[in-house]
Structures are given as structure tokens and as C-alpha cells.
PDB file of C-alpha atoms in Angstrom:
ATOM      1  CA  UNK A   1       0.000   0.000   0.000  1.00 42.00           C
ATOM      2  CA  UNK A   2       1.354   3.388  -0.966  1.00 51.00           C
ATOM      3  CA  UNK A   3       2.107   5.698   1.922  1.00 52.00           C
ATOM      4  CA  UNK A   4       0.084   8.881   2.064  1.00 57.00           C
ATOM      5  CA  UNK A   5       2.274  11.947   2.512  1.00 58.00           C
ATOM      6  CA  UNK A   6       1.898  13.797   5.752  1.00 73.00           C
ATOM      7  CA  UNK A   7       0.763  17.385   5.879  1.00 84.00           C
ATOM      8  CA  UNK A   8       4.320  18.721   5.981  1.00 86.00           C
ATOM      9  CA  UNK A   9       5.217  17.056   2.667  1.00 87.00           C
ATOM     10  CA  UNK A  10       2.118  18.414   0.947  1.00 89.00           C
ATOM     11  CA  UNK A  11       2.591  21.868   2.491  1.00 89.00           C
ATOM     12  CA  UNK A  12       6.199  22.000   1.268  1.00 91.00           C
ATOM     13  CA  UNK A  13       5.161  21.338  -2.335  1.00 92.00           C
ATOM     14  CA  UNK A  14       2.184  23.706  -2.157  1.00 93.00           C
ATOM     15  CA  UNK A  15       4.493  26.348  -0.685  1.00 93.00           C
ATOM     16  CA  UNK A  16       6.908  25.767  -3.565  1.00 94.00           C
ATOM     17  CA  UNK A  17       4.090  26.460  -6.030  1.00 96.00           C
ATOM     18  CA  UNK A  18       2.329  29.308  -4.182  1.00 96.00           C
ATOM     19  CA  UNK A  19       5.121  31.121  -2.347  1.00 96.00           C
ATOM     20  CA  UNK A  20       7.679  30.386  -5.037  1.00 96.00           C
ATOM     21  CA  UNK A  21       5.330  31.749  -7.665  1.00 96.00           C
ATOM     22  CA  UNK A  22       4.576  34.909  -5.740  1.00 97.00           C
ATOM     23  CA  UNK A  23       8.206  35.631  -4.904  1.00 97.00           C
ATOM     24  CA  UNK A  24       9.720  34.667  -8.249  1.00 96.00           C
ATOM     25  CA  UNK A  25       6.839  35.297 -10.642  1.00 96.00           C
ATOM     26  CA  UNK A  26       7.488  32.013 -12.449  1.00 96.00           C
ATOM     27  CA  UNK A  27       5.361  28.915 -12.839  1.00 97.00           C
ATOM     28  CA  UNK A  28       6.305  25.768 -10.926  1.00 96.00           C
ATOM     29  CA  UNK A  29       4.767  23.741 -13.759  1.00 96.00           C
ATOM     30  CA  UNK A  30       6.580  25.562 -16.565  1.00 94.00           C
ATOM     31  CA  UNK A  31       9.426  27.750 -15.162  1.00 94.00           C
ATOM     32  CA  UNK A  32       9.805  29.796 -18.355  1.00 94.00           C
ATOM     33  CA  UNK A  33       6.193  31.011 -17.960  1.00 96.00           C
ATOM     34  CA  UNK A  34       5.767  34.204 -15.897  1.00 96.00           C
ATOM     35  CA  UNK A  35       2.385  33.156 -14.535  1.00 97.00           C
ATOM     36  CA  UNK A  36       2.495  34.774 -11.083  1.00 98.00           C
ATOM     37  CA  UNK A  37       2.562  38.440 -12.084  1.00 97.00           C
ATOM     38  CA  UNK A  38       0.232  41.286 -11.238  1.00 97.00           C
ATOM     39  CA  UNK A  39      -0.906  41.488 -14.883  1.00 98.00           C
ATOM     40  CA  UNK A  40      -1.647  37.757 -15.095  1.00 98.00           C
ATOM     41  CA  UNK A  41      -3.497  37.712 -11.772  1.00 98.00           C
ATOM     42  CA  UNK A  42      -5.532  40.737 -12.884  1.00 98.00           C
ATOM     43  CA  UNK A  43      -6.381  39.006 -16.158  1.00 98.00           C
ATOM     44  CA  UNK A  44      -7.534  35.900 -14.283  1.00 98.00           C
ATOM     45  CA  UNK A  45      -9.624  38.062 -11.938  1.00 98.00           C
ATOM     46  CA  UNK A  46     -11.219  39.879 -14.884  1.00 98.00           C
ATOM     47  CA  UNK A  47     -12.095  36.584 -16.559  1.00 98.00           C
ATOM     48  CA  UNK A  48     -13.247  34.592 -13.519  1.00 97.00           C
ATOM     49  CA  UNK A  49     -14.259  36.902 -10.669  1.00 96.00           C
ATOM     50  CA  UNK A  50     -15.613  39.812 -12.721  1.00 96.00           C
ATOM     51  CA  UNK A  51     -17.468  37.578 -15.190  1.00 95.00           C
ATOM     52  CA  UNK A  52     -19.144  34.893 -13.080  1.00 94.00           C
ATOM     53  CA  UNK A  53     -20.781  32.086 -15.018  1.00 94.00           C
ATOM     54  CA  UNK A  54     -24.046  31.343 -13.222  1.00 93.00           C
ATOM     55  CA  UNK A  55     -25.092  28.512 -15.520  1.00 95.00           C
ATOM     56  CA  UNK A  56     -25.687  25.027 -14.135  1.00 95.00           C
ATOM     57  CA  UNK A  57     -22.680  23.625 -16.006  1.00 95.00           C
ATOM     58  CA  UNK A  58     -19.784  22.044 -14.134  1.00 94.00           C
ATOM     59  CA  UNK A  59     -16.985  24.156 -12.711  1.00 95.00           C
ATOM     60  CA  UNK A  60     -14.566  23.113 -15.470  1.00 97.00           C
ATOM     61  CA  UNK A  61     -17.024  23.796 -18.292  1.00 97.00           C
ATOM     62  CA  UNK A  62     -17.628  27.274 -16.893  1.00 97.00           C
ATOM     63  CA  UNK A  63     -13.923  27.893 -16.304  1.00 98.00           C
ATOM     64  CA  UNK A  64     -13.127  26.867 -19.864  1.00 98.00           C
ATOM     65  CA  UNK A  65     -15.601  29.454 -21.183  1.00 98.00           C
ATOM     66  CA  UNK A  66     -14.192  32.098 -18.872  1.00 98.00           C
ATOM     67  CA  UNK A  67     -10.620  31.354 -19.952  1.00 98.00           C
ATOM     68  CA  UNK A  68     -11.412  31.170 -23.673  1.00 97.00           C
ATOM     69  CA  UNK A  69      -8.638  32.934 -25.603  1.00 96.00           C
ATOM     70  CA  UNK A  70      -6.685  33.602 -22.397  1.00 98.00           C
ATOM     71  CA  UNK A  71      -2.906  33.866 -22.636  1.00 98.00           C
ATOM     72  CA  UNK A  72      -0.949  30.779 -21.586  1.00 97.00           C
ATOM     73  CA  UNK A  73       0.223  32.609 -18.457  1.00 98.00           C
ATOM     74  CA  UNK A  74      -3.367  33.010 -17.242  1.00 98.00           C
ATOM     75  CA  UNK A  75      -4.184  29.370 -17.938  1.00 98.00           C
ATOM     76  CA  UNK A  76      -1.058  28.193 -16.109  1.00 98.00           C
ATOM     77  CA  UNK A  77      -1.871  30.415 -13.110  1.00 98.00           C
ATOM     78  CA  UNK A  78      -5.407  28.999 -13.023  1.00 98.00           C
ATOM     79  CA  UNK A  79      -4.049  25.441 -13.094  1.00 98.00           C
ATOM     80  CA  UNK A  80      -1.535  26.161 -10.350  1.00 98.00           C
ATOM     81  CA  UNK A  81      -4.220  27.713  -8.137  1.00 98.00           C
ATOM     82  CA  UNK A  82      -6.350  24.605  -8.650  1.00 97.00           C
ATOM     83  CA  UNK A  83      -3.287  22.552  -7.685  1.00 97.00           C
ATOM     84  CA  UNK A  84      -2.968  24.567  -4.456  1.00 96.00           C
ATOM     85  CA  UNK A  85      -6.689  24.103  -3.794  1.00 95.00           C
ATOM     86  CA  UNK A  86      -6.841  20.344  -4.437  1.00 94.00           C
ATOM     87  CA  UNK A  87      -3.453  19.146  -3.153  1.00 93.00           C
ATOM     88  CA  UNK A  88      -4.446  18.717   0.521  1.00 92.00           C
ATOM     89  CA  UNK A  89      -7.567  16.629  -0.194  1.00 91.00           C
ATOM     90  CA  UNK A  90      -7.429  12.889   0.542  1.00 89.00           C
ATOM     91  CA  UNK A  91      -8.030  10.352  -2.244  1.00 88.00           C
ATOM     92  CA  UNK A  92     -11.340   9.360  -0.668  1.00 88.00           C
ATOM     93  CA  UNK A  93     -12.566  12.855  -1.458  1.00 89.00           C
ATOM     94  CA  UNK A  94     -10.858  13.389  -4.802  1.00 90.00           C
ATOM     95  CA  UNK A  95      -8.266  10.913  -5.988  1.00 91.00           C
ATOM     96  CA  UNK A  96      -4.904  11.526  -7.585  1.00 92.00           C
ATOM     97  CA  UNK A  97      -6.086  10.424 -11.058  1.00 94.00           C
ATOM     98  CA  UNK A  98      -9.028  12.870 -10.915  1.00 95.00           C
ATOM     99  CA  UNK A  99      -6.828  15.722  -9.679  1.00 95.00           C
ATOM    100  CA  UNK A 100      -4.401  15.114 -12.528  1.00 96.00           C
ATOM    101  CA  UNK A 101      -7.288  14.879 -14.995  1.00 96.00           C
ATOM    102  CA  UNK A 102      -8.594  18.282 -13.853  1.00 97.00           C
ATOM    103  CA  UNK A 103      -5.166  19.928 -13.988  1.00 97.00           C
ATOM    104  CA  UNK A 104      -4.343  18.435 -17.380  1.00 97.00           C
ATOM    105  CA  UNK A 105      -7.721  19.526 -18.718  1.00 98.00           C
ATOM    106  CA  UNK A 106      -7.038  23.135 -17.713  1.00 98.00           C
ATOM    107  CA  UNK A 107      -3.470  23.011 -19.028  1.00 98.00           C
ATOM    108  CA  UNK A 108      -4.765  21.624 -22.344  1.00 97.00           C
ATOM    109  CA  UNK A 109      -6.434  24.993 -23.004  1.00 97.00           C
ATOM    110  CA  UNK A 110      -3.017  26.607 -23.439  1.00 96.00           C
ATOM    111  CA  UNK A 111      -1.541  27.150 -26.856  1.00 92.00           C
ATOM    112  CA  UNK A 112       1.337  24.741 -26.166  1.00 91.00           C
ATOM    113  CA  UNK A 113       1.737  21.352 -24.510  1.00 91.00           C
ATOM    114  CA  UNK A 114       1.899  21.672 -20.720  1.00 92.00           C
ATOM    115  CA  UNK A 115       1.730  19.132 -17.902  1.00 93.00           C
ATOM    116  CA  UNK A 116       2.073  18.771 -14.142  1.00 95.00           C
ATOM    117  CA  UNK A 117       5.729  17.985 -13.377  1.00 94.00           C
ATOM    118  CA  UNK A 118       6.166  14.506 -11.848  1.00 91.00           C
ATOM    119  CA  UNK A 119       7.977  16.013  -8.839  1.00 89.00           C
ATOM    120  CA  UNK A 120       4.800  17.842  -7.823  1.00 93.00           C
ATOM    121  CA  UNK A 121       2.436  14.869  -8.120  1.00 88.00           C
ATOM    122  CA  UNK A 122       3.324  13.536  -4.640  1.00 82.00           C
ATOM    123  CA  UNK A 123       1.557  16.484  -3.035  1.00 86.00           C
ATOM    124  CA  UNK A 124      -1.657  15.592  -4.855  1.00 90.00           C
ATOM    125  CA  UNK A 125      -2.055  12.469  -2.701  1.00 88.00           C
ATOM    126  CA  UNK A 126      -3.437  14.692   0.057  1.00 88.00           C
ATOM    127  CA  UNK A 127      -3.658  14.390   3.818  1.00 87.00           C
ATOM    128  CA  UNK A 128      -6.985  15.884   4.930  1.00 86.00           C
ATOM    129  CA  UNK A 129     -10.677  15.540   4.275  1.00 84.00           C
ATOM    130  CA  UNK A 130     -11.892  18.992   3.335  1.00 82.00           C
ATOM    131  CA  UNK A 131     -15.594  18.302   3.730  1.00 80.00           C
ATOM    132  CA  UNK A 132     -18.284  18.706   1.125  1.00 80.00           C
ATOM    133  CA  UNK A 133     -17.564  22.421   0.817  1.00 78.00           C
ATOM    134  CA  UNK A 134     -14.280  21.707  -0.946  1.00 77.00           C
ATOM    135  CA  UNK A 135     -16.208  20.092  -3.777  1.00 79.00           C
ATOM    136  CA  UNK A 136     -19.424  22.131  -3.765  1.00 82.00           C
ATOM    137  CA  UNK A 137     -17.781  25.533  -3.436  1.00 85.00           C
ATOM    138  CA  UNK A 138     -14.667  25.089  -5.569  1.00 88.00           C
ATOM    139  CA  UNK A 139     -15.687  28.267  -7.436  1.00 89.00           C
ATOM    140  CA  UNK A 140     -15.726  30.274  -4.188  1.00 89.00           C
ATOM    141  CA  UNK A 141     -12.359  28.947  -3.030  1.00 92.00           C
ATOM    142  CA  UNK A 142     -10.907  29.622  -6.467  1.00 95.00           C
ATOM    143  CA  UNK A 143     -12.340  33.153  -6.376  1.00 95.00           C
ATOM    144  CA  UNK A 144     -10.615  33.853  -3.063  1.00 95.00           C
ATOM    145  CA  UNK A 145      -7.322  32.376  -4.290  1.00 96.00           C
ATOM    146  CA  UNK A 146      -7.464  34.540  -7.420  1.00 98.00           C
ATOM    147  CA  UNK A 147      -8.141  37.685  -5.376  1.00 97.00           C
ATOM    148  CA  UNK A 148      -5.428  36.773  -2.857  1.00 97.00           C
ATOM    149  CA  UNK A 149      -2.828  36.250  -5.577  1.00 98.00           C
ATOM    150  CA  UNK A 150      -3.843  39.461  -7.319  1.00 98.00           C
ATOM    151  CA  UNK A 151      -3.480  41.415  -4.077  1.00 97.00           C
ATOM    152  CA  UNK A 152      -0.117  39.851  -3.250  1.00 98.00           C
ATOM    153  CA  UNK A 153       1.268  40.116  -6.793  1.00 97.00           C
ATOM    154  CA  UNK A 154       0.356  43.814  -6.780  1.00 97.00           C
ATOM    155  CA  UNK A 155       2.188  44.395  -3.501  1.00 97.00           C
ATOM    156  CA  UNK A 156       5.832  45.565  -3.612  1.00 97.00           C
ATOM    157  CA  UNK A 157       8.243  42.623  -3.298  1.00 95.00           C
ATOM    158  CA  UNK A 158       9.577  43.404   0.225  1.00 96.00           C
ATOM    159  CA  UNK A 159       6.038  43.780   1.618  1.00 96.00           C
ATOM    160  CA  UNK A 160       4.871  40.649  -0.240  1.00 96.00           C
ATOM    161  CA  UNK A 161       7.750  38.652   1.251  1.00 97.00           C
ATOM    162  CA  UNK A 162       6.983  40.008   4.728  1.00 97.00           C
ATOM    163  CA  UNK A 163       3.296  39.032   4.365  1.00 96.00           C
ATOM    164  CA  UNK A 164       4.216  35.524   3.261  1.00 96.00           C
ATOM    165  CA  UNK A 165       6.624  35.124   6.188  1.00 96.00           C
ATOM    166  CA  UNK A 166       4.255  36.364   8.899  1.00 97.00           C
ATOM    167  CA  UNK A 167       1.440  33.840   9.422  1.00 96.00           C
ATOM    168  CA  UNK A 168      -0.698  36.288  11.406  1.00 97.00           C
ATOM    169  CA  UNK A 169      -0.524  39.035   8.796  1.00 96.00           C
ATOM    170  CA  UNK A 170      -1.115  36.482   6.036  1.00 95.00           C
ATOM    171  CA  UNK A 171      -4.156  35.158   7.906  1.00 95.00           C
ATOM    172  CA  UNK A 172      -5.511  38.690   8.326  1.00 95.00           C
ATOM    173  CA  UNK A 173      -5.080  39.326   4.596  1.00 95.00           C
ATOM    174  CA  UNK A 174      -6.911  36.079   3.774  1.00 92.00           C
ATOM    175  CA  UNK A 175      -9.777  37.026   6.090  1.00 92.00           C
ATOM    176  CA  UNK A 176      -9.952  40.529   4.585  1.00 93.00           C
ATOM    177  CA  UNK A 177     -10.241  39.061   1.101  1.00 93.00           C
ATOM    178  CA  UNK A 178     -12.856  36.578   2.259  1.00 90.00           C
ATOM    179  CA  UNK A 179     -14.832  39.429   3.833  1.00 89.00           C
ATOM    180  CA  UNK A 180     -14.552  41.459   0.616  1.00 88.00           C
ATOM    181  CA  UNK A 181     -16.386  38.828  -1.457  1.00 82.00           C
ATOM    182  CA  UNK A 182     -19.438  38.959   0.789  1.00 72.00           C
ATOM    183  CA  UNK A 183     -19.800  35.232   1.445  1.00 65.00           C
ATOM    184  CA  UNK A 184     -18.146  32.563   3.572  1.00 60.00           C
ATOM    185  CA  UNK A 185     -18.322  29.769   0.987  1.00 55.00           C
ATOM    186  CA  UNK A 186     -14.639  29.860   0.158  1.00 51.00           C
ATOM    187  CA  UNK A 187     -13.247  29.422   3.640  1.00 52.00           C
TER     188      UNK A 187
END
């Protein structure tokens, strides 16, 4: 039986994607892609947050419409935020094959071949059960992640680094963004 990674292993990989992206601007999936920039985060916000798709279609069908004709950088950022969102979830909630299927689907919308690097797949084995909200409110969690990244990417580098290194300030920023959307579905 394969060993499930503990929370520290998953957190280290998620930190590599999230923190590394915000501090270096580059994609963890495709390092030559500058996916974690203020301009890219703003483009993703304009496409996803500012243009909500209220149809009854699935999250991925809606996201595909919202990201139609998006630059590769925006698509890669969207995929990496979904990686951050899904990585902690146990296989009983959403298995590794399904997580990879979702990420590869999003990456397939880019104008060039992209994939999840094998070194990051370990984190997708998860360590916690996120409850039904993780599945039912993926759009709300994604919305908050997009707004959080946009805020951080638009913050001067020294302040951004300080926010990422201070868990209390980072928590306060997350709560402020959650409060700004007017619902608690993404928490």
C-alpha cells in the first residue's frame, strides 16, 4: 500500500508552487512562464471573478468558457491555483487520477503542450478531508485564491515577502479578502 504523505510534505510542495510563484513570478509547472505576475493575476480576476458564469454547467465547463482565448500565463496560473486548492484533499474525497485529470484539462487549453511535473504529483495524494464544501464551493475557493494572488502580486516585493513570512498578517489578509467577497463559501 502506498504511503500517504503527511501534511508537511504536501505543504512543502504547495508552498513551492504558491510562495515560489509569488516571490519569483514564475510557474512551478513551466518555469519559463511568468504566470504569477500582477498582470496575469488581474487578467484571471477579470475573466473569472468579474465575469461569473451562473449557468448550471460544471466548474470546469464554466472555467473553460471564462478562460477562452486567455494567454498561456493566465491558464497556467489557473491550473496552479487549482493545484494549491486540491493538493491537501485525501483520495477518498478526490483521488490523484481525478486531480491530474482536472489539472491536465485546464493546461490543455493553453496554446502549447503543458503538464504537471512529476515532482509535484506527490503532493496531490493529500492528507486531509476537506468536507463537502471543498467540492461544492470550488468556485468560491478559487475566487478567493485569485483575489489573494492578485493582491499579493500587486504588492511591492519586500512587503509581499513580509506578508508571506508572517502567518498572522497572512491570515488577516486572507480574512480581509474573504470578507470582501461577501460570502463565507470559500473558507
